[in-house]
Coordinates of C-alpha atoms in Angstrom, one line a residue:
S28 CA 79.5 107.1 74.5
V29 CA 79.1 103.4 73.5
L30 CA 79.1 102.4 77.3
R31 CA 76.7 105.2 78.3
H32 CA 74.1 103.5 75.9
R33 CA 74.9 99.8 76.9
V34 CA 75.6 99.9 80.7
E35 CA 72.4 99.7 82.7
F36 CA 73.6 100.2 86.4
H37 CA 76.8 101.2 88.1
L38 CA 77.8 99.1 91.1
G39 CA 76.2 101.1 93.6
H40 CA 72.9 100.9 91.6
V41 CA 73.4 97.1 91.3
L42 CA 73.5 96.7 95.3
T43 CA 70.1 98.4 95.6
Q44 CA 68.4 96.3 93.0
P45 CA 65.4 94.4 94.5
A46 CA 66.7 91.0 93.1
F47 CA 70.0 91.7 94.7
L48 CA 68.4 92.7 98.2
R49 CA 66.3 89.5 98.1
R50 CA 69.3 87.3 97.5
M51 CA 71.4 89.2 100.2
A52 CA 68.7 88.7 102.7
A53 CA 68.9 84.8 102.4
P54 CA 70.0 83.3 105.8
E55 CA 73.2 81.7 104.2
Y56 CA 74.3 85.4 103.6
E57 CA 73.9 86.6 107.0
D58 CA 77.7 86.9 107.6
V59 CA 78.1 88.8 104.5
R60 CA 75.4 91.2 105.5
R61 CA 77.2 91.9 108.8
E62 CA 80.6 92.4 106.9
Y63 CA 78.9 94.9 104.5
E64 CA 77.5 96.8 107.4
A65 CA 80.8 96.8 109.3
F66 CA 82.5 98.0 106.0
Q67 CA 80.1 101.0 105.7
L68 CA 80.7 101.9 109.3
R69 CA 84.5 101.5 109.0
E70 CA 84.5 99.3 111.9
S71 CA 87.7 97.6 113.0
S72 CA 86.0 94.2 112.3
A73 CA 85.2 94.9 108.7
P74 CA 86.8 92.9 106.0
D75 CA 89.1 94.4 103.4
A76 CA 87.6 95.6 100.3
L77 CA 88.7 92.9 97.9
T78 CA 87.0 90.3 100.2
L79 CA 83.9 92.2 100.4
F80 CA 83.6 92.7 96.9
R81 CA 84.3 88.9 96.3
N82 CA 81.3 88.2 98.3
L83 CA 79.0 90.9 97.0
G84 CA 80.1 90.1 93.3
G85 CA 79.0 86.4 93.7
I86 CA 75.7 87.3 95.1
A87 CA 74.9 89.8 92.4
Y88 CA 75.8 87.5 89.8
E89 CA 73.3 84.8 91.5
A90 CA 70.8 87.4 91.8
L91 CA 70.6 89.2 88.6
G92 CA 71.8 86.3 86.2
C93 CA 74.4 88.1 84.3
E94 CA 78.0 89.1 84.2
L95 CA 79.1 92.1 85.9
V96 CA 81.5 94.4 84.3
V97 CA 84.0 96.7 86.4
I98 CA 85.9 99.3 84.9
L99 CA 89.0 100.4 87.1
D100 CA 90.4 103.7 85.5
E101 CA 93.9 104.8 86.1
F102 CA 94.6 101.4 87.6
N103 CA 98.4 102.1 87.3
V104 CA 98.3 104.5 90.2
I105 CA 97.0 102.0 92.5
R106 CA 100.2 101.2 94.6
D107 CA 99.1 98.1 96.4
K108 CA 97.7 95.5 94.0
A109 CA 97.9 92.5 96.2
G110 CA 95.2 90.2 96.1
F111 CA 93.8 91.6 92.8
A112 CA 95.0 88.5 90.8
T113 CA 93.4 86.3 93.0
L114 CA 90.0 88.1 92.7
I115 CA 90.1 87.7 88.8
K116 CA 90.7 83.9 89.2
E117 CA 87.9 83.6 91.9
L118 CA 85.2 85.7 90.2
P119 CA 85.1 84.6 86.5
Q120 CA 81.5 86.0 86.5
V121 CA 83.1 89.3 86.9
K122 CA 84.8 90.9 83.9
F123 CA 87.3 93.6 84.8
V124 CA 88.4 96.4 82.4
L125 CA 91.8 97.8 83.5
V126 CA 92.6 101.2 82.2
G127 CA 96.0 102.3 82.8
T128 CA 99.7 103.1 81.6
A129 CA 102.9 101.7 81.7
F130 CA 102.1 98.8 83.9
D131 CA 103.5 95.2 83.3
V132 CA 100.7 92.6 83.4
R133 CA 103.2 89.8 84.5
L134 CA 104.0 91.9 87.5
L135 CA 100.4 92.7 88.3
V136 CA 99.3 89.1 88.3
Q137 CA 102.4 87.4 89.6
E138 CA 100.4 85.6 92.1
H139 CA 98.9 83.2 89.3
A140 CA 100.9 82.2 86.4
S141 CA 97.3 81.5 84.4
V142 CA 96.0 85.1 84.7
P143 CA 98.4 86.7 82.3
R144 CA 96.9 84.7 79.6
Q145 CA 93.6 85.6 80.4
L146 CA 94.4 89.2 80.3
A147 CA 96.5 89.0 77.1
E148 CA 93.5 87.7 75.3
G149 CA 91.5 91.1 75.9
Q150 CA 94.4 93.7 75.8
I151 CA 93.6 96.7 73.8
R152 CA 96.7 98.6 73.1
L153 CA 95.8 102.5 72.1
R154 CA 97.9 104.6 70.1
P155 CA 99.5 107.5 71.6
M156 CA 97.3 110.9 71.2
S157 CA 98.7 113.5 68.9
R158 CA 99.9 116.9 70.2
E159 CA 96.6 118.7 68.9
E160 CA 94.4 116.0 70.6
L161 CA 96.3 116.5 73.8
A162 CA 96.0 120.1 73.7
A163 CA 92.4 119.8 72.9
V164 CA 92.0 118.0 76.3
I165 CA 92.9 121.1 78.0
T166 CA 90.7 123.2 75.6
N167 CA 87.7 120.9 76.7
E168 CA 88.6 121.5 80.4
E169 CA 88.6 125.3 79.9
A170 CA 85.2 124.9 78.4
R171 CA 83.9 123.0 81.3
G172 CA 85.3 125.4 83.7
K173 CA 83.3 128.2 81.9
N174 CA 86.4 130.0 81.1
R175 CA 87.1 130.7 84.7
F176 CA 90.8 129.7 83.8
A177 CA 92.7 129.7 80.4
F178 CA 96.1 128.1 79.7
T179 CA 98.3 130.1 77.2
P180 CA 99.1 128.5 74.0
Q181 CA 102.7 128.0 75.1
A182 CA 101.5 126.3 78.4
K183 CA 99.2 123.7 76.4
H184 CA 101.7 122.8 73.8
H185 CA 104.5 122.2 76.6
I186 CA 102.3 120.0 78.6
A187 CA 101.2 118.0 75.3
D188 CA 104.7 117.5 74.4
A189 CA 105.6 116.5 77.9
A190 CA 102.7 114.0 78.1
R191 CA 104.2 111.8 75.2
G192 CA 100.9 110.9 73.9
V193 CA 99.3 109.8 77.3
P194 CA 96.1 111.9 78.3
F195 CA 96.6 111.0 82.0
F196 CA 99.8 113.0 82.2
V197 CA 97.9 116.1 80.6
H198 CA 95.4 116.0 83.4
F199 CA 98.1 115.4 85.9
L200 CA 100.4 118.3 84.7
G201 CA 97.3 120.6 83.8
R202 CA 95.9 120.1 87.4
Y203 CA 99.1 120.9 89.2
A204 CA 99.9 123.8 87.0
L205 CA 96.5 125.4 87.4
E206 CA 96.9 125.2 91.1
L207 CA 99.9 127.1 91.1
A208 CA 98.4 129.8 89.0
V209 CA 95.5 129.8 91.3
R210 CA 97.7 130.5 94.2
E211 CA 99.3 133.4 92.5
H212 CA 95.7 134.7 91.6
A213 CA 94.2 134.5 94.9
G214 CA 91.9 137.4 95.3
G215 CA 91.8 138.5 91.7
T216 CA 88.5 138.7 89.7
A217 CA 89.7 137.9 86.1
A218 CA 90.2 134.4 84.8
V219 CA 93.2 132.6 86.1
K220 CA 95.9 132.5 83.6
V221 CA 98.1 129.4 83.3
E222 CA 101.4 130.4 81.8
L223 CA 104.6 128.4 80.4
R224 CA 106.3 129.1 83.8
H225 CA 103.6 127.5 85.6
V226 CA 104.0 124.2 83.6
E227 CA 108.0 124.4 84.0
Q228 CA 107.5 124.7 87.9
T229 CA 105.1 121.6 87.8
L230 CA 107.5 119.6 85.8
Q231 CA 110.3 120.5 88.4
E232 CA 108.3 119.7 91.4
R233 CA 106.4 117.0 90.2
L234 CA 108.8 114.7 88.2
V235 CA 109.3 112.3 90.7
D236 CA 105.7 111.5 90.8
L237 CA 105.6 111.2 87.1
V238 CA 108.4 108.8 87.2
D239 CA 106.6 106.6 89.8
L240 CA 103.7 106.2 87.7

């Protein structure tokens, strides 16, 4: 709710701002324009996403005259983080907010020894959520789904206990348990009911995925 009132544009909006487009049209950025078009068309000659972002981020800073803030949610699930540390070093005008669980900053930025100090200065450690708060996450999703599905109290509490304070795991387990229930419910007209057995089956089938995260 705080960010909603303070952030003016998402990244896609930034790239459509007149000041950015004027700057992008400058002759010295002709190569960047071609790279951007190739990337959008997914051509074989297109640069990788990090290279393109590095170029566009620098142009946006010059055009808008203010720092960019990029929020990367669920950063821990990105398997290939190669090059990201270099991006942090080369774009000091862009502030990155990394949101994730159980990832080691030193491993993330092993390409540059100085980057861990930059990140360590701005780390915010969040307390684990309570069992009640985690169960409320599921209740909120039920309301958002307009009660087309419902988790039994036992299913909610089992997910909350298994999540160990991490809301990401609540979404992960809840999603797959709901998918199991939906498959069983195919063709039914009543609300989909997610029971304890669906959660237990999800834990058995998806445990390896959870370990990897």
